[in-house]
CSV table of C-alpha atoms and ligand atoms in Angstrom, one decimal:
chain,number,residue,atom,x,y,z
A,1,UNK,CA,0.0,0.0,-0.1
A,2,UNK,CA,1.2,3.6,-0.9
A,3,UNK,CA,2.5,5.9,1.8
A,4,UNK,CA,2.8,9.7,1.9
A,5,UNK,CA,4.7,11.8,4.3
A,6,UNK,CA,2.0,14.0,5.7
A,7,UNK,CA,2.8,17.3,7.2
A,8,UNK,CA,-0.9,18.4,8.1
A,9,UNK,CA,-4.4,16.8,7.5
A,10,UNK,CA,-7.1,19.4,8.6
A,11,UNK,CA,-10.5,20.5,8.0
A,12,UNK,CA,-11.2,24.3,7.1
A,13,UNK,CA,-12.6,26.8,4.6
A,14,UNK,CA,-10.6,27.2,1.4
A,15,UNK,CA,-9.3,30.6,1.6
A,16,UNK,CA,-8.0,31.0,-1.8
A,17,UNK,CA,-8.6,30.6,-5.6
A,18,UNK,CA,-11.6,28.8,-7.4
A,19,UNK,CA,-12.9,27.2,-4.3
A,20,UNK,CA,-12.8,30.2,-2.0
A,21,UNK,CA,-15.2,29.7,1.0
A,22,UNK,CA,-16.0,26.0,0.0
A,23,UNK,CA,-15.4,23.6,3.3
A,24,UNK,CA,-12.5,21.6,2.5
A,25,UNK,CA,-9.7,19.0,3.8
A,26,UNK,CA,-6.5,19.8,3.4
A,27,UNK,CA,-3.8,17.2,3.0
A,28,UNK,CA,-0.4,19.0,3.3
A,29,UNK,CA,2.5,16.7,1.9
A,30,UNK,CA,6.1,17.1,3.1
A,31,UNK,CA,8.7,18.3,0.8
A,32,UNK,CA,9.3,21.3,-1.7
A,33,UNK,CA,11.9,22.3,-4.2
A,34,UNK,CA,11.7,25.9,-3.4
A,35,UNK,CA,12.2,28.0,-0.1
A,36,UNK,CA,10.6,31.3,-1.2
A,37,UNK,CA,12.6,33.1,1.3
A,38,UNK,CA,12.1,36.5,-0.5
A,39,UNK,CA,8.3,37.0,0.3
A,40,UNK,CA,7.7,40.1,2.4
A,41,UNK,CA,11.3,41.1,2.1
A,42,UNK,CA,13.0,44.1,0.4
A,43,UNK,CA,14.2,43.5,-3.1
A,44,UNK,CA,17.2,41.2,-3.0
A,45,UNK,CA,17.0,40.4,0.6
A,46,UNK,CA,15.9,37.0,2.0
A,47,UNK,CA,14.3,36.0,5.4
A,48,UNK,CA,15.9,34.4,8.0
A,49,UNK,CA,12.8,34.0,10.2
A,50,UNK,CA,12.1,30.4,9.4
A,51,UNK,CA,16.0,29.4,9.7
A,52,UNK,CA,15.9,30.8,13.2
A,53,UNK,CA,12.9,28.8,14.2
A,54,UNK,CA,14.8,25.8,12.6
A,55,UNK,CA,17.7,26.3,15.1
A,56,UNK,CA,15.3,25.0,17.8
A,57,UNK,CA,13.3,22.6,15.8
A,58,UNK,CA,13.5,20.0,18.4
A,59,UNK,CA,11.6,21.9,21.0
A,60,UNK,CA,8.3,21.3,19.1
A,61,UNK,CA,6.4,18.3,18.9
A,62,UNK,CA,3.5,19.5,16.9
A,63,UNK,CA,2.7,21.9,14.1
A,64,UNK,CA,0.3,23.9,16.2
A,65,UNK,CA,3.3,24.9,18.6
A,66,UNK,CA,5.3,26.4,15.4
A,67,UNK,CA,5.5,30.1,15.5
A,68,UNK,CA,4.0,31.8,12.4
A,69,UNK,CA,6.2,34.0,10.2
A,70,UNK,CA,5.8,37.2,8.6
A,71,UNK,CA,8.4,36.8,6.0
A,72,UNK,CA,9.5,33.9,3.7
A,73,UNK,CA,7.3,30.6,3.1
A,74,UNK,CA,4.5,30.5,5.7
A,75,UNK,CA,4.5,26.8,5.6
A,76,UNK,CA,8.3,26.5,6.2
A,77,UNK,CA,7.8,23.4,8.3
A,78,UNK,CA,6.3,21.4,5.6
A,79,UNK,CA,9.5,21.1,3.6
A,80,UNK,CA,12.5,22.0,5.9
A,81,UNK,CA,14.0,18.7,6.7
A,82,UNK,CA,14.9,19.9,10.3
A,83,UNK,CA,11.1,19.6,10.8
A,84,UNK,CA,10.6,16.3,9.2
A,85,UNK,CA,10.1,14.3,12.4
A,86,UNK,CA,6.7,16.4,12.7
A,87,UNK,CA,5.3,14.7,9.5
A,88,UNK,CA,4.5,11.1,9.7
A,89,UNK,CA,4.5,8.5,6.7
A,90,UNK,CA,0.9,7.3,6.6
A,91,UNK,CA,-0.7,4.9,4.5
A,92,UNK,CA,-3.6,5.3,2.0
A,93,UNK,CA,-5.7,3.5,4.6
A,94,UNK,CA,-4.7,5.7,7.5
A,95,UNK,CA,-5.2,9.0,5.5
A,96,UNK,CA,-8.7,8.0,4.3
A,97,UNK,CA,-9.6,6.9,8.2
A,98,UNK,CA,-8.3,10.4,9.3
A,99,UNK,CA,-10.2,12.2,6.5
A,100,UNK,CA,-13.6,10.4,7.4
A,101,UNK,CA,-12.6,11.2,11.3
A,102,UNK,CA,-12.7,15.0,10.5
A,103,UNK,CA,-15.5,15.3,7.8
A,104,UNK,CA,-18.6,16.5,9.6
A,105,UNK,CA,-20.7,13.8,8.6
A,106,UNK,CA,-18.0,11.0,8.4
A,107,UNK,CA,-17.9,10.7,4.8
A,108,UNK,CA,-17.8,12.9,1.7
A,109,UNK,CA,-20.9,15.3,1.0
A,110,UNK,CA,-20.1,18.7,-0.7
A,111,UNK,CA,-16.7,19.1,0.7
A,112,UNK,CA,-13.7,19.5,-1.4
A,113,UNK,CA,-10.3,18.0,-1.1
A,114,UNK,CA,-7.1,20.5,-1.3
A,115,UNK,CA,-3.7,18.5,-1.7
A,116,UNK,CA,-1.0,21.1,-0.9
A,117,UNK,CA,2.3,21.4,0.3
A,118,UNK,CA,5.1,22.0,0.4
A,119,UNK,CA,4.9,21.1,-3.4
A,120,UNK,CA,2.4,18.2,-3.7
A,121,UNK,CA,3.6,17.1,-7.2
A,122,UNK,CA,7.3,16.8,-6.1
A,123,UNK,CA,7.3,13.2,-4.6
A,124,UNK,CA,4.3,11.5,-4.2
A,125,UNK,CA,2.4,11.3,-7.6
A,126,UNK,CA,2.8,7.4,-7.5
A,127,UNK,CA,1.0,7.3,-4.3
A,128,UNK,CA,-2.3,9.5,-5.0
A,129,UNK,CA,-4.1,6.9,-7.2
A,130,UNK,CA,-4.1,4.4,-4.3
A,131,UNK,CA,-5.5,7.1,-1.9
A,132,UNK,CA,-7.9,8.6,-4.5
A,133,UNK,CA,-9.3,4.9,-5.4
A,134,UNK,CA,-9.7,4.2,-1.7
A,135,UNK,CA,-13.4,3.1,-1.0
A,136,UNK,CA,-13.6,5.8,1.6
A,137,UNK,CA,-12.6,8.5,-0.9
A,138,UNK,CA,-15.5,7.3,-3.3
A,139,UNK,CA,-18.0,10.3,-2.7
A,140,UNK,CA,-15.3,12.8,-3.2
A,141,UNK,CA,-16.0,15.1,-6.4
A,142,UNK,CA,-13.5,17.9,-6.5
A,143,UNK,CA,-9.9,17.8,-5.8
A,144,UNK,CA,-7.4,20.6,-6.0
A,145,UNK,CA,-3.7,20.5,-6.4
A,146,UNK,CA,-2.1,23.6,-5.1
A,147,UNK,CA,1.1,23.7,-6.8
A,148,UNK,CA,4.1,26.0,-7.6
A,149,UNK,CA,3.9,24.6,-11.3
A,150,UNK,CA,7.3,23.4,-11.7
A,151,UNK,CA,6.9,19.6,-11.5
A,152,UNK,CA,6.0,17.7,-14.6
A,153,UNK,CA,3.2,15.1,-14.3
A,154,UNK,CA,4.6,11.6,-14.5
A,155,UNK,CA,2.9,9.8,-17.7
A,156,UNK,CA,1.0,7.3,-15.4
A,157,UNK,CA,-0.5,10.0,-13.2
A,158,UNK,CA,-1.5,12.1,-16.1
A,159,UNK,CA,-3.0,9.2,-17.9
A,160,UNK,CA,-4.8,8.5,-14.5
A,161,UNK,CA,-6.2,11.9,-14.3
A,162,UNK,CA,-7.2,12.2,-17.8
A,163,UNK,CA,-9.0,8.8,-17.4
A,164,UNK,CA,-11.5,10.9,-15.3
A,165,UNK,CA,-12.7,12.6,-18.3
A,166,UNK,CA,-13.6,9.5,-20.1
A,167,UNK,CA,-17.4,8.6,-20.6
A,168,UNK,CA,-17.0,5.4,-18.8
A,169,UNK,CA,-15.4,6.6,-15.8
A,170,UNK,CA,-18.0,5.9,-13.3
A,171,UNK,CA,-17.2,8.7,-10.6
A,172,UNK,CA,-18.4,12.2,-11.1
A,173,UNK,CA,-14.9,13.7,-10.4
A,174,UNK,CA,-12.8,16.8,-11.3
A,175,UNK,CA,-9.4,18.0,-10.8
A,176,UNK,CA,-8.1,21.5,-10.6
A,177,UNK,CA,-4.5,22.7,-10.6
A,178,UNK,CA,-4.0,25.9,-8.7
A,179,UNK,CA,-0.8,27.0,-10.0
A,180,UNK,CA,0.9,29.5,-7.7
A,181,UNK,CA,3.8,30.5,-10.3
A,182,UNK,CA,6.8,32.2,-8.2
A,183,UNK,CA,7.6,35.9,-9.2
A,184,UNK,CA,10.9,37.4,-8.4
A,185,UNK,CA,9.4,38.7,-4.9
A,186,UNK,CA,9.8,34.9,-3.8
A,187,UNK,CA,13.3,35.1,-4.3
A,188,UNK,CA,13.3,32.0,-6.6
A,189,UNK,CA,15.3,31.9,-9.9
A,190,UNK,CA,12.9,32.9,-12.8
A,191,UNK,CA,14.1,30.1,-15.0
A,192,UNK,CA,13.2,27.4,-12.6
A,193,UNK,CA,9.9,29.1,-11.0
A,194,UNK,CA,8.3,30.1,-14.6
A,195,UNK,CA,7.6,26.7,-16.4
A,196,UNK,CA,4.9,27.4,-19.1
A,197,UNK,CA,5.7,23.9,-20.6
A,198,UNK,CA,4.8,22.1,-17.4
A,199,UNK,CA,1.6,24.3,-16.6
A,200,UNK,CA,0.2,23.7,-20.4
A,201,UNK,CA,0.5,20.0,-19.7
A,202,UNK,CA,-1.6,20.4,-16.3
A,203,UNK,CA,-4.5,21.8,-18.8
A,204,UNK,CA,-4.7,18.6,-20.5
A,205,UNK,CA,-5.4,16.7,-17.1
A,206,UNK,CA,-7.8,19.2,-15.2
A,207,UNK,CA,-8.8,22.6,-14.9
A,208,UNK,CA,-5.9,25.0,-14.3
A,209,UNK,CA,-5.4,28.4,-13.2
A,210,UNK,CA,-2.4,31.0,-12.3
A,211,UNK,CA,-2.4,32.6,-9.1
A,212,UNK,CA,0.3,35.3,-8.5
A,213,UNK,CA,1.2,36.4,-5.1
A,214,UNK,CA,1.9,40.2,-5.5
A,215,UNK,CA,2.5,43.2,-3.2
A,216,UNK,CA,3.3,46.2,-5.2
A,217,UNK,CA,2.4,47.7,-8.7
A,218,UNK,CA,5.7,46.3,-9.9
A,219,UNK,CA,4.9,42.7,-8.9
A,220,UNK,CA,1.5,43.2,-10.7
A,221,UNK,CA,3.5,44.3,-14.0
A,222,UNK,CA,5.6,41.2,-13.5
A,223,UNK,CA,2.6,39.0,-13.1
A,224,UNK,CA,0.8,40.4,-16.2
A,225,UNK,CA,4.0,40.0,-18.3
A,226,UNK,CA,4.6,36.4,-16.8
A,227,UNK,CA,1.0,35.5,-17.8
A,228,UNK,CA,1.8,36.6,-21.1
A,229,UNK,CA,4.7,34.2,-21.6
A,230,UNK,CA,2.0,31.4,-20.4
A,231,UNK,CA,-0.4,32.4,-22.8
A,232,UNK,CA,2.2,32.4,-25.7
A,233,UNK,CA,2.7,28.8,-24.9
A,234,UNK,CA,-0.7,28.0,-25.2
A,235,UNK,CA,-1.9,28.4,-21.3
A,236,UNK,CA,-5.9,29.3,-21.7
A,237,UNK,CA,-7.0,29.6,-18.0
A,238,UNK,CA,-7.8,32.3,-15.7
A,239,UNK,CA,-5.3,34.4,-14.0
A,240,UNK,CA,-5.6,35.6,-10.3
A,241,UNK,CA,-3.7,38.1,-8.2
A,242,UNK,CA,-3.6,37.5,-4.5
A,243,UNK,CA,-1.9,39.6,-1.7
A,244,UNK,CA,1.2,38.7,0.0
A,245,UNK,CA,0.7,38.2,3.7
A,246,UNK,CA,0.9,35.1,5.9
A,247,UNK,CA,0.0,37.3,8.9
A,248,UNK,CA,-2.8,39.8,9.1
A,249,UNK,CA,-0.6,42.8,9.7
A,250,UNK,CA,1.0,42.4,6.2
A,251,UNK,CA,-2.3,41.0,4.5
A,252,UNK,CA,-4.3,44.0,5.5
A,253,UNK,CA,-1.6,46.5,4.1
A,254,UNK,CA,-2.0,44.7,0.6
A,255,UNK,CA,-5.3,43.2,-0.1
A,256,UNK,CA,-7.3,46.2,-0.9
A,257,UNK,CA,-4.5,47.4,-3.1
A,258,UNK,CA,-4.0,44.2,-4.9
A,259,UNK,CA,-7.9,44.0,-5.6
A,260,UNK,CA,-7.5,47.4,-7.3
A,261,UNK,CA,-4.5,46.2,-9.3
A,262,UNK,CA,-6.6,43.0,-10.4
A,263,UNK,CA,-9.6,45.2,-11.5
A,264,UNK,CA,-7.4,47.6,-13.3
A,265,UNK,CA,-5.8,45.0,-15.4
A,266,UNK,CA,-8.8,42.7,-15.8
A,267,UNK,CA,-7.7,39.9,-13.5
A,268,UNK,CA,-9.3,38.0,-11.0
A,269,UNK,CA,-8.6,38.8,-7.4
A,270,UNK,CA,-7.9,36.0,-5.0
A,271,UNK,CA,-8.3,36.7,-1.0
A,272,UNK,CA,-6.6,34.5,1.4
A,273,UNK,CA,-9.5,34.1,3.8
A,274,UNK,CA,-7.6,32.0,6.2
A,275,UNK,CA,-5.6,35.0,7.3
A,276,UNK,CA,-8.8,37.4,8.3
A,277,UNK,CA,-10.7,34.3,9.4
A,278,UNK,CA,-8.2,32.0,11.4
A,279,UNK,CA,-5.2,34.3,11.6
A,280,UNK,CA,-3.3,31.6,9.2
A,281,UNK,CA,-2.7,29.3,12.1
A,282,UNK,CA,-1.2,26.0,11.6
A,283,UNK,CA,-4.3,23.6,10.8
A,284,UNK,CA,-6.3,26.3,9.1
B,301,SF4,S1,6.8,26.9,-3.3
B,301,SF4,FE1,5.1,27.2,-1.8
B,301,SF4,S2,5.6,25.6,-0.4
B,301,SF4,FE2,7.5,25.8,-1.6
B,301,SF4,S3,8.6,27.3,-0.5
B,301,SF4,FE3,7.5,28.3,-2.0
B,301,SF4,S4,5.6,29.0,-0.9
B,301,SF4,FE4,6.6,27.7,0.5
């Protein structure tokens, strides 16, 4: 039976993107190919907040105890190896059981599954069919992969998802790829972060949109230029702007301005409702 290293598994409201406001189970897998230490920092600077917490990683026994950060990646413990002991390897059976425990009716009704990270398409593609085919997942209709858009789908996993679109597929099920492609404010190298070839392939397997995290007009301009690069390669899905801000003080500085930038440029606005609703605490 397949296993996945699970950083967090919780029930909340999806705060971002297409399914904003929908009650959702979040499966946060462990591991990421990026660090995104530039978020919330001045140009050219990298955050050391998560690094300082990692120096005392052995003091924490569960995610809920970890400090929130206002700069860098807000889910730092889901990929930094110094926190790996907080994330157990779980079988598909154990994950499906845990999901049924946290669903309000003990089974899938109208809830949506978010497979997030970390980078959920980095190491676990081989394990997802086993989980998604599990009898306890049969009532699940809508699934989103929250990805940074850099990991190619394996042939086997792509064929598996494309199979959901076939007339003989007996479950009513749709997959979405929510692609948060990283702009220069993330601190990641552009040639590694912007992979239209990869994202165009997601569109063959499911509904796909781009979601750029921005703070300034300059970021919004970069998002628009970058979206054009994806379009030139054949990308057809919608584009969202979303305010930077893993903590409320940063988010509230940005949200209205980003909404106005989205309107001005004819793009969609994505909030991050988990910040005003739940202060972006772990497990929300
Ligand atoms: S891609 Fe996402 S999970 Fe990975 S470091 Fe960046 S913000 Fe964090």
